[in-house]
Amino acid sequence: MNNNPIGLYDSGFGGLSVWRELRRALLNESLIYLGDGKHCPYGSLDEQTIKEYATQSVQLLIDRGCKLVVVACNTATAAAISHLRATFPQIPIVGLEPAIKPACMSTRSGVVGVIATERSLKGEKFLSTLSRYGEGVKVVKAVGEGFVEAVEANMEESPSTEQKVRDVVEPIIAAGADIIVLGCTHYPFLRGVIERVIGKRDVRVIDSGEAVEKRVESLLDEYNLRAAEDNIPQMEFLTFADDDYRERLRLKAYDKE
Ligand code: DGL
């Protein structure tokens, strides 16, 4: 039993899509969400720089007493997860990976689309998962150009965002994909627009939120870290940007609940 908080970290707002999953499923767990904000977007930064930001972030969450940390960012996971686990062996650290495996196992057309940041698509883990599960499946990769910026600006519903989504999604569908994997934690905030663009076509959109939540639960059990049933959960939001950004994080977390 352990009433300390679970930490989540992302470059900005994106990891809130994971925060929502944890909050929904783990009713008595306290959560601390760190949205860097100062260095967002990470998508095209070099690996070393992301490692430094990620190390500083996880250190802060550990200093705040977190018993487990979720790197709720595919890009930071791709660049830094091994480094983080080696640097902070004292707590379990969960990373985010695009849901390539379930997509490749359930595609009927044999074509799967993956939208992620440039850095994630270059990640070693992504490439090895692809070669492990992608045999016989055509995987169409695309960078979600401007997606992270649209979510950070709360512009999900604007016509210009819909055009950006259309530019990325249409070629994936034209290539024959029946599943589109959202490989960045910002993108679930665009799910409504993505599904609107897909319309009546038989294409499914999947993300990693639920799988990560399940992974967190199994680690809480494995390490005996679950909070007591009568624990009153506290929600805290941190950032390396300013107070205004922190308030926007909080509002986005509870938006449209
Ligand atoms: N949420 C991050 C991810 O999952 C966004 C990356 C970025 O900041 O560009 O990849």
mmCIF file of N, CA, C and O in Angstrom, residues 23-107:
data_model
loop_
_atom_site.group_PDB
_atom_site.id
_atom_site.type_symbol
_atom_site.label_atom_id
_atom_site.label_comp_id
_atom_site.label_asym_id
_atom_site.label_seq_id
_atom_site.Cartn_x
_atom_site.Cartn_y
_atom_site.Cartn_z
ATOM 1 N N ARG A 23 -7.139 8.651 -14.336
ATOM 2 C CA ARG A 23 -8.095 9.238 -13.392
ATOM 3 C C ARG A 23 -9.419 8.481 -13.434
ATOM 4 O O ARG A 23 -10.070 8.270 -12.413
ATOM 5 N N ARG A 24 -9.809 8.074 -14.643
ATOM 6 C CA ARG A 24 -11.067 7.353 -14.820
ATOM 7 C C ARG A 24 -11.012 5.980 -14.130
ATOM 8 O O ARG A 24 -11.973 5.546 -13.511
ATOM 9 N N ALA A 25 -9.835 5.321 -14.226
ATOM 10 C CA ALA A 25 -9.750 3.929 -13.768
ATOM 11 C C ALA A 25 -9.226 3.792 -12.335
ATOM 12 O O ALA A 25 -9.553 2.821 -11.655
ATOM 13 N N LEU A 26 -8.418 4.732 -11.897
ATOM 14 C CA LEU A 26 -7.770 4.592 -10.581
ATOM 15 C C LEU A 26 -8.303 5.673 -9.646
ATOM 16 O O LEU A 26 -7.645 6.697 -9.413
ATOM 17 N N LEU A 27 -9.480 5.423 -9.129
ATOM 18 C CA LEU A 27 -10.242 6.478 -8.458
ATOM 19 C C LEU A 27 -9.608 7.024 -7.182
ATOM 20 O O LEU A 27 -9.870 8.160 -6.809
ATOM 21 N N ASN A 28 -8.775 6.225 -6.518
ATOM 22 C CA ASN A 28 -8.218 6.722 -5.252
ATOM 23 C C ASN A 28 -6.727 7.059 -5.345
ATOM 24 O O ASN A 28 -6.075 7.271 -4.332
ATOM 25 N N GLU A 29 -6.201 7.129 -6.583
ATOM 26 C CA GLU A 29 -4.781 7.456 -6.742
ATOM 27 C C GLU A 29 -4.587 8.974 -6.964
ATOM 28 O O GLU A 29 -5.256 9.578 -7.806
ATOM 29 N N SER A 30 -3.633 9.567 -6.255
ATOM 30 C CA SER A 30 -3.248 10.957 -6.516
ATOM 31 C C SER A 30 -2.357 11.001 -7.742
ATOM 32 O O SER A 30 -1.545 10.091 -7.957
ATOM 33 N N LEU A 31 -2.507 12.061 -8.534
ATOM 34 C CA LEU A 31 -1.712 12.183 -9.765
ATOM 35 C C LEU A 31 -1.004 13.533 -9.792
ATOM 36 O O LEU A 31 -1.596 14.558 -9.437
ATOM 37 N N ILE A 32 0.256 13.523 -10.208
ATOM 38 C CA ILE A 32 0.939 14.795 -10.485
ATOM 39 C C ILE A 32 1.265 14.808 -11.967
ATOM 40 O O ILE A 32 1.953 13.908 -12.473
ATOM 41 N N TYR A 33 0.762 15.809 -12.668
ATOM 42 C CA TYR A 33 0.999 15.909 -14.105
ATOM 43 C C TYR A 33 2.007 17.027 -14.376
ATOM 44 O O TYR A 33 1.787 18.169 -13.981
ATOM 45 N N LEU A 34 3.099 16.669 -15.035
ATOM 46 C CA LEU A 34 4.094 17.676 -15.431
ATOM 47 C C LEU A 34 4.062 17.832 -16.948
ATOM 48 O O LEU A 34 4.436 16.920 -17.692
ATOM 49 N N GLY A 35 3.599 18.984 -17.396
ATOM 50 C CA GLY A 35 3.626 19.302 -18.828
ATOM 51 C C GLY A 35 4.722 20.331 -19.043
ATOM 52 O O GLY A 35 4.568 21.495 -18.655
ATOM 53 N N ASP A 36 5.830 19.887 -19.622
ATOM 54 C CA ASP A 36 7.009 20.758 -19.764
ATOM 55 C C ASP A 36 6.599 22.169 -20.230
ATOM 56 O O ASP A 36 6.817 23.160 -19.544
ATOM 57 N N GLY A 37 5.983 22.270 -21.396
ATOM 58 C CA GLY A 37 5.458 23.560 -21.860
ATOM 59 C C GLY A 37 6.518 24.535 -22.352
ATOM 60 O O GLY A 37 6.332 25.215 -23.360
ATOM 61 N N LYS A 38 7.646 24.569 -21.676
ATOM 62 C CA LYS A 38 8.697 25.517 -22.053
ATOM 63 C C LYS A 38 9.408 25.076 -23.329
ATOM 64 O O LYS A 38 9.842 25.907 -24.124
ATOM 65 N N HIS A 39 9.544 23.759 -23.509
ATOM 66 C CA HIS A 39 10.326 23.255 -24.654
ATOM 67 C C HIS A 39 9.472 22.543 -25.692
ATOM 68 O O HIS A 39 9.993 21.883 -26.581
ATOM 69 N N CYS A 40 8.154 22.630 -25.548
ATOM 70 C CA CYS A 40 7.225 21.940 -26.458
ATOM 71 C C CYS A 40 7.156 22.705 -27.788
ATOM 72 O O CYS A 40 7.141 23.938 -27.755
ATOM 73 N N PRO A 41 7.073 22.070 -28.943
ATOM 74 C CA PRO A 41 7.043 20.628 -29.165
ATOM 75 C C PRO A 41 8.425 19.977 -29.197
ATOM 76 O O PRO A 41 9.418 20.612 -29.539
ATOM 77 N N TYR A 42 8.447 18.686 -28.814
ATOM 78 C CA TYR A 42 9.691 17.914 -28.810
ATOM 79 C C TYR A 42 9.951 17.249 -30.169
ATOM 80 O O TYR A 42 11.065 16.816 -30.428
ATOM 81 N N GLY A 43 8.861 17.115 -30.964
ATOM 82 C CA GLY A 43 8.838 16.242 -32.137
ATOM 83 C C GLY A 43 10.060 16.197 -33.030
ATOM 84 O O GLY A 43 10.436 15.136 -33.507
ATOM 85 N N SER A 44 10.687 17.349 -33.283
ATOM 86 C CA SER A 44 11.841 17.295 -34.172
ATOM 87 C C SER A 44 13.145 17.667 -33.472
ATOM 88 O O SER A 44 14.156 17.945 -34.118
ATOM 89 N N LEU A 45 13.130 17.678 -32.122
ATOM 90 C CA LEU A 45 14.378 17.945 -31.386
ATOM 91 C C LEU A 45 15.309 16.732 -31.472
ATOM 92 O O LEU A 45 14.863 15.616 -31.715
ATOM 93 N N ASP A 46 16.613 16.955 -31.223
ATOM 94 C CA ASP A 46 17.515 15.805 -31.282
ATOM 95 C C ASP A 46 17.411 14.982 -29.982
ATOM 96 O O ASP A 46 16.951 15.474 -28.943
ATOM 97 N N GLU A 47 17.842 13.734 -30.096
ATOM 98 C CA GLU A 47 17.657 12.774 -29.012
ATOM 99 C C GLU A 47 18.294 13.238 -27.693
ATOM 100 O O GLU A 47 17.705 13.121 -26.628
ATOM 101 N N GLN A 48 19.504 13.774 -27.782
ATOM 102 C CA GLN A 48 20.223 14.175 -26.572
ATOM 103 C C GLN A 48 19.472 15.267 -25.807
ATOM 104 O O GLN A 48 19.359 15.234 -24.584
ATOM 105 N N THR A 49 18.938 16.213 -26.546
ATOM 106 C CA THR A 49 18.203 17.315 -25.912
ATOM 107 C C THR A 49 16.963 16.769 -25.196
ATOM 108 O O THR A 49 16.671 17.133 -24.053
ATOM 109 N N ILE A 50 16.241 15.867 -25.865
ATOM 110 C CA ILE A 50 15.030 15.305 -25.241
ATOM 111 C C ILE A 50 15.417 14.514 -23.989
ATOM 112 O O ILE A 50 14.737 14.578 -22.960
ATOM 113 N N LYS A 51 16.545 13.785 -24.059
ATOM 114 C CA LYS A 51 17.011 13.030 -22.874
ATOM 115 C C LYS A 51 17.212 13.972 -21.691
ATOM 116 O O LYS A 51 16.838 13.659 -20.563
ATOM 117 N N GLU A 52 17.807 15.126 -21.954
ATOM 118 C CA GLU A 52 18.060 16.081 -20.860
ATOM 119 C C GLU A 52 16.754 16.592 -20.264
ATOM 120 O O GLU A 52 16.579 16.622 -19.044
ATOM 121 N N TYR A 53 15.809 16.973 -21.130
ATOM 122 C CA TYR A 53 14.517 17.471 -20.624
ATOM 123 C C TYR A 53 13.783 16.378 -19.850
ATOM 124 O O TYR A 53 13.175 16.636 -18.800
ATOM 125 N N ALA A 54 13.848 15.164 -20.377
ATOM 126 C CA ALA A 54 13.119 14.054 -19.738
ATOM 127 C C ALA A 54 13.735 13.730 -18.373
ATOM 128 O O ALA A 54 13.016 13.463 -17.397
ATOM 129 N N THR A 55 15.055 13.760 -18.285
ATOM 130 C CA THR A 55 15.737 13.448 -17.019
ATOM 131 C C THR A 55 15.365 14.470 -15.951
ATOM 132 O O THR A 55 15.017 14.129 -14.814
ATOM 133 N N GLN A 56 15.409 15.737 -16.353
ATOM 134 C CA GLN A 56 15.056 16.829 -15.438
ATOM 135 C C GLN A 56 13.594 16.670 -14.966
ATOM 136 O O GLN A 56 13.275 16.876 -13.787
ATOM 137 N N SER A 57 12.738 16.252 -15.865
ATOM 138 C CA SER A 57 11.310 16.133 -15.545
ATOM 139 C C SER A 57 11.043 14.972 -14.587
ATOM 140 O O SER A 57 10.318 15.120 -13.598
ATOM 141 N N VAL A 58 11.632 13.819 -14.891
ATOM 142 C CA VAL A 58 11.397 12.655 -14.032
ATOM 143 C C VAL A 58 12.021 12.907 -12.657
ATOM 144 O O VAL A 58 11.442 12.548 -11.623
ATOM 145 N N GLN A 59 13.176 13.575 -12.638
ATOM 146 C CA GLN A 59 13.797 13.925 -11.347
ATOM 147 C C GLN A 59 12.831 14.756 -10.498
ATOM 148 O O GLN A 59 12.651 14.506 -9.305
ATOM 149 N N LEU A 60 12.196 15.739 -11.133
ATOM 150 C CA LEU A 60 11.263 16.603 -10.408
ATOM 151 C C LEU A 60 10.100 15.778 -9.830
ATOM 152 O O LEU A 60 9.703 15.956 -8.677
ATOM 153 N N LEU A 61 9.573 14.853 -10.636
ATOM 154 C CA LEU A 61 8.453 14.029 -10.161
ATOM 155 C C LEU A 61 8.883 13.121 -9.010
ATOM 156 O O LEU A 61 8.136 12.920 -8.042
ATOM 157 N N ILE A 62 10.103 12.611 -9.088
ATOM 158 C CA ILE A 62 10.606 11.769 -7.993
ATOM 159 C C ILE A 62 10.816 12.632 -6.738
ATOM 160 O O ILE A 62 10.456 12.243 -5.628
ATOM 161 N N ASP A 63 11.347 13.841 -6.924
ATOM 162 C CA ASP A 63 11.528 14.752 -5.784
ATOM 163 C C ASP A 63 10.186 15.054 -5.110
ATOM 164 O O ASP A 63 10.125 15.328 -3.913
ATOM 165 N N ARG A 64 9.118 15.028 -5.895
ATOM 166 C CA ARG A 64 7.775 15.271 -5.343
ATOM 167 C C ARG A 64 7.162 14.009 -4.731
ATOM 168 O O ARG A 64 5.993 13.983 -4.399
ATOM 169 N N GLY A 65 7.937 12.946 -4.705
ATOM 170 C CA GLY A 65 7.476 11.738 -4.012
ATOM 171 C C GLY A 65 6.733 10.741 -4.874
ATOM 172 O O GLY A 65 6.090 9.827 -4.331
ATOM 173 N N CYS A 66 6.791 10.878 -6.193
ATOM 174 C CA CYS A 66 6.034 9.938 -7.035
ATOM 175 C C CYS A 66 6.553 8.510 -6.874
ATOM 176 O O CYS A 66 7.755 8.267 -6.831
ATOM 177 N N LYS A 67 5.594 7.571 -6.809
ATOM 178 C CA LYS A 67 5.953 6.165 -6.592
ATOM 179 C C LYS A 67 6.125 5.420 -7.901
ATOM 180 O O LYS A 67 6.663 4.307 -7.950
ATOM 181 N N LEU A 68 5.630 6.008 -8.978
ATOM 182 C CA LEU A 68 5.685 5.417 -10.330
ATOM 183 C C LEU A 68 5.553 6.592 -11.289
ATOM 184 O O LEU A 68 4.839 7.555 -10.993
ATOM 185 N N VAL A 69 6.274 6.537 -12.392
ATOM 186 C CA VAL A 69 6.177 7.638 -13.372
ATOM 187 C C VAL A 69 5.779 7.083 -14.736
ATOM 188 O O VAL A 69 6.311 6.063 -15.180
ATOM 189 N N VAL A 70 4.818 7.762 -15.358
ATOM 190 C CA VAL A 70 4.448 7.439 -16.733
ATOM 191 C C VAL A 70 5.028 8.519 -17.637
ATOM 192 O O VAL A 70 4.720 9.699 -17.467
ATOM 193 N N VAL A 71 5.890 8.114 -18.551
ATOM 194 C CA VAL A 71 6.375 9.064 -19.557
ATOM 195 C C VAL A 71 5.283 9.103 -20.627
ATOM 196 O O VAL A 71 5.262 8.304 -21.550
ATOM 197 N N ALA A 72 4.330 10.030 -20.419
ATOM 198 C CA ALA A 72 3.110 10.044 -21.240
ATOM 199 C C ALA A 72 3.346 10.786 -22.546
ATOM 200 O O ALA A 72 2.539 11.626 -22.965
ATOM 201 N N CYS A 73 4.438 10.449 -23.180
ATOM 202 C CA CYS A 73 4.873 11.117 -24.403
ATOM 203 C C CYS A 73 5.623 10.086 -25.244
ATOM 204 O O CYS A 73 6.634 9.540 -24.792
ATOM 205 N N ASN A 74 5.111 9.803 -26.428
ATOM 206 C CA ASN A 74 5.771 8.816 -27.286
ATOM 207 C C ASN A 74 7.175 9.286 -27.678
ATOM 208 O O ASN A 74 8.108 8.482 -27.772
ATOM 209 N N THR A 75 7.300 10.582 -27.912
ATOM 210 C CA THR A 75 8.578 11.115 -28.390
ATOM 211 C C THR A 75 9.652 10.994 -27.310
ATOM 212 O O THR A 75 10.775 10.543 -27.584
ATOM 213 N N ALA A 76 9.303 11.367 -26.071
ATOM 214 C CA ALA A 76 10.275 11.262 -24.977
ATOM 215 C C ALA A 76 10.583 9.797 -24.682
ATOM 216 O O ALA A 76 11.720 9.445 -24.346
ATOM 217 N N THR A 77 9.571 8.938 -24.826
ATOM 218 C CA THR A 77 9.817 7.503 -24.626
ATOM 219 C C THR A 77 10.822 7.005 -25.660
ATOM 220 O O THR A 77 11.798 6.322 -25.318
ATOM 221 N N ALA A 78 10.579 7.352 -26.923
ATOM 222 C CA ALA A 78 11.467 6.882 -27.997
ATOM 223 C C ALA A 78 12.899 7.356 -27.765
ATOM 224 O O ALA A 78 13.857 6.613 -27.971
ATOM 225 N N ALA A 79 13.052 8.579 -27.295
ATOM 226 C CA ALA A 79 14.395 9.135 -27.151
ATOM 227 C C ALA A 79 15.073 8.738 -25.850
ATOM 228 O O ALA A 79 16.297 8.644 -25.791
ATOM 229 N N ALA A 80 14.296 8.501 -24.786
ATOM 230 C CA ALA A 80 14.943 8.494 -23.466
ATOM 231 C C ALA A 80 14.570 7.374 -22.513
ATOM 232 O O ALA A 80 15.123 7.313 -21.415
ATOM 233 N N ILE A 81 13.672 6.460 -22.873
ATOM 234 C CA ILE A 81 13.162 5.544 -21.841
ATOM 235 C C ILE A 81 14.264 4.671 -21.204
ATOM 236 O O ILE A 81 14.296 4.507 -19.989
ATOM 237 N N SER A 82 15.201 4.164 -22.032
ATOM 238 C CA SER A 82 16.242 3.303 -21.436
ATOM 239 C C SER A 82 17.117 4.127 -20.505
ATOM 240 O O SER A 82 17.481 3.679 -19.403
ATOM 241 N N HIS A 83 17.433 5.335 -20.950
ATOM 242 C CA HIS A 83 18.254 6.233 -20.141
ATOM 243 C C HIS A 83 17.548 6.544 -18.806
ATOM 244 O O HIS A 83 18.176 6.513 -17.738
ATOM 245 N N LEU A 84 16.246 6.785 -18.858
ATOM 246 C CA LEU A 84 15.503 7.115 -17.637
ATOM 247 C C LEU A 84 15.475 5.931 -16.675
ATOM 248 O O LEU A 84 15.666 6.091 -15.471
ATOM 249 N N ARG A 85 15.249 4.735 -17.235
ATOM 250 C CA ARG A 85 15.177 3.551 -16.351
ATOM 251 C C ARG A 85 16.531 3.280 -15.710
ATOM 252 O O ARG A 85 16.599 2.859 -14.550
ATOM 253 N N ALA A 86 17.617 3.547 -16.461
ATOM 254 C CA ALA A 86 18.957 3.326 -15.901
ATOM 255 C C ALA A 86 19.286 4.402 -14.862
ATOM 256 O O ALA A 86 19.946 4.142 -13.863
ATOM 257 N N THR A 87 18.802 5.634 -15.082
ATOM 258 C CA THR A 87 19.114 6.738 -14.173
ATOM 259 C C THR A 87 18.294 6.663 -12.883
ATOM 260 O O THR A 87 18.754 7.067 -11.811
ATOM 261 N N PHE A 88 17.047 6.173 -13.003
ATOM 262 C CA PHE A 88 16.151 6.147 -11.826
ATOM 263 C C PHE A 88 15.642 4.726 -11.570
ATOM 264 O O PHE A 88 14.453 4.434 -11.728
ATOM 265 N N PRO A 89 16.540 3.842 -11.133
ATOM 266 C CA PRO A 89 16.103 2.458 -10.941
ATOM 267 C C PRO A 89 15.173 2.283 -9.730
ATOM 268 O O PRO A 89 14.587 1.219 -9.554
ATOM 269 N N GLN A 90 15.048 3.342 -8.910
ATOM 270 C CA GLN A 90 14.289 3.207 -7.652
ATOM 271 C C GLN A 90 12.775 3.124 -7.839
ATOM 272 O O GLN A 90 12.066 2.722 -6.929
ATOM 273 N N ILE A 91 12.255 3.531 -9.019
ATOM 274 C CA ILE A 91 10.793 3.435 -9.229
ATOM 275 C C ILE A 91 10.505 2.837 -10.614
ATOM 276 O O ILE A 91 11.319 2.951 -11.531
ATOM 277 N N PRO A 92 9.305 2.233 -10.766
ATOM 278 C CA PRO A 92 8.922 1.772 -12.108
ATOM 279 C C PRO A 92 8.610 2.959 -13.027
ATOM 280 O O PRO A 92 7.958 3.914 -12.599
ATOM 281 N N ILE A 93 9.091 2.887 -14.261
ATOM 282 C CA ILE A 93 8.819 3.950 -15.246
ATOM 283 C C ILE A 93 8.142 3.307 -16.457
ATOM 284 O O ILE A 93 8.665 2.364 -17.051
ATOM 285 N N VAL A 94 6.965 3.814 -16.771
ATOM 286 C CA VAL A 94 6.184 3.269 -17.885
ATOM 287 C C VAL A 94 6.335 4.196 -19.087
ATOM 288 O O VAL A 94 6.256 5.413 -18.946
ATOM 289 N N GLY A 95 6.570 3.613 -20.264
ATOM 290 C CA GLY A 95 6.700 4.429 -21.476
ATOM 291 C C GLY A 95 5.484 4.278 -22.381
ATOM 292 O O GLY A 95 4.619 3.436 -22.153
ATOM 293 N N LEU A 96 5.426 5.112 -23.385
ATOM 294 C CA LEU A 96 4.316 5.093 -24.335
ATOM 295 C C LEU A 96 4.806 4.646 -25.702
ATOM 296 O O LEU A 96 5.789 5.189 -26.196
ATOM 297 N N GLU A 97 4.113 3.658 -26.249
ATOM 298 C CA GLU A 97 4.491 3.218 -27.598
ATOM 299 C C GLU A 97 3.271 3.183 -28.477
ATOM 300 O O GLU A 97 2.184 2.866 -28.001
ATOM 301 N N PRO A 98 3.428 3.458 -29.765
ATOM 302 C CA PRO A 98 2.264 3.368 -30.647
ATOM 303 C C PRO A 98 1.719 1.940 -30.659
ATOM 304 O O PRO A 98 2.487 0.977 -30.562
ATOM 305 N N ALA A 99 0.391 1.820 -30.770
ATOM 306 C CA ALA A 99 -0.263 0.503 -30.688
ATOM 307 C C ALA A 99 -0.114 -0.281 -31.996
ATOM 308 O O ALA A 99 -1.093 -0.711 -32.603
ATOM 309 N N ILE A 100 1.127 -0.495 -32.397
ATOM 310 C CA ILE A 100 1.415 -1.189 -33.662
ATOM 311 C C ILE A 100 0.976 -2.653 -33.610
ATOM 312 O O ILE A 100 0.402 -3.173 -34.558
ATOM 313 N N LYS A 101 1.270 -3.282 -32.460
ATOM 314 C CA LYS A 101 0.989 -4.718 -32.355
ATOM 315 C C LYS A 101 -0.503 -5.012 -32.541
ATOM 316 O O LYS A 101 -0.857 -5.780 -33.450
ATOM 317 N N PRO A 102 -1.405 -4.410 -31.720
ATOM 318 C CA PRO A 102 -2.829 -4.714 -31.941
ATOM 319 C C PRO A 102 -3.303 -4.313 -33.331
ATOM 320 O O PRO A 102 -4.149 -4.991 -33.914
ATOM 321 N N ALA A 103 -2.740 -3.241 -33.873
ATOM 322 C CA ALA A 103 -3.183 -2.800 -35.209
ATOM 323 C C ALA A 103 -2.800 -3.844 -36.256
ATOM 324 O O ALA A 103 -3.622 -4.251 -37.077
ATOM 325 N N CYS A 104 -1.545 -4.309 -36.191
ATOM 326 C CA CYS A 104 -1.085 -5.284 -37.193
ATOM 327 C C CYS A 104 -1.824 -6.609 -37.041
ATOM 328 O O CYS A 104 -2.030 -7.322 -38.010
ATOM 329 N N MET A 105 -2.222 -6.916 -35.775
ATOM 330 C CA MET A 105 -2.904 -8.186 -35.577
ATOM 331 C C MET A 105 -4.367 -8.133 -35.989
ATOM 332 O O MET A 105 -4.978 -9.169 -36.228
ATOM 333 N N SER A 106 -4.943 -6.932 -36.052
ATOM 334 C CA SER A 106 -6.389 -6.915 -36.353
ATOM 335 C C SER A 106 -6.749 -6.282 -37.698
ATOM 336 O O SER A 106 -7.928 -6.238 -38.041
ATOM 337 N N THR A 107 -5.752 -5.817 -38.462
ATOM 338 C CA THR A 107 -6.101 -5.231 -39.763
ATOM 339 C C THR A 107 -6.687 -6.290 -40.698
ATOM 340 O O THR A 107 -6.216 -7.425 -40.750
#
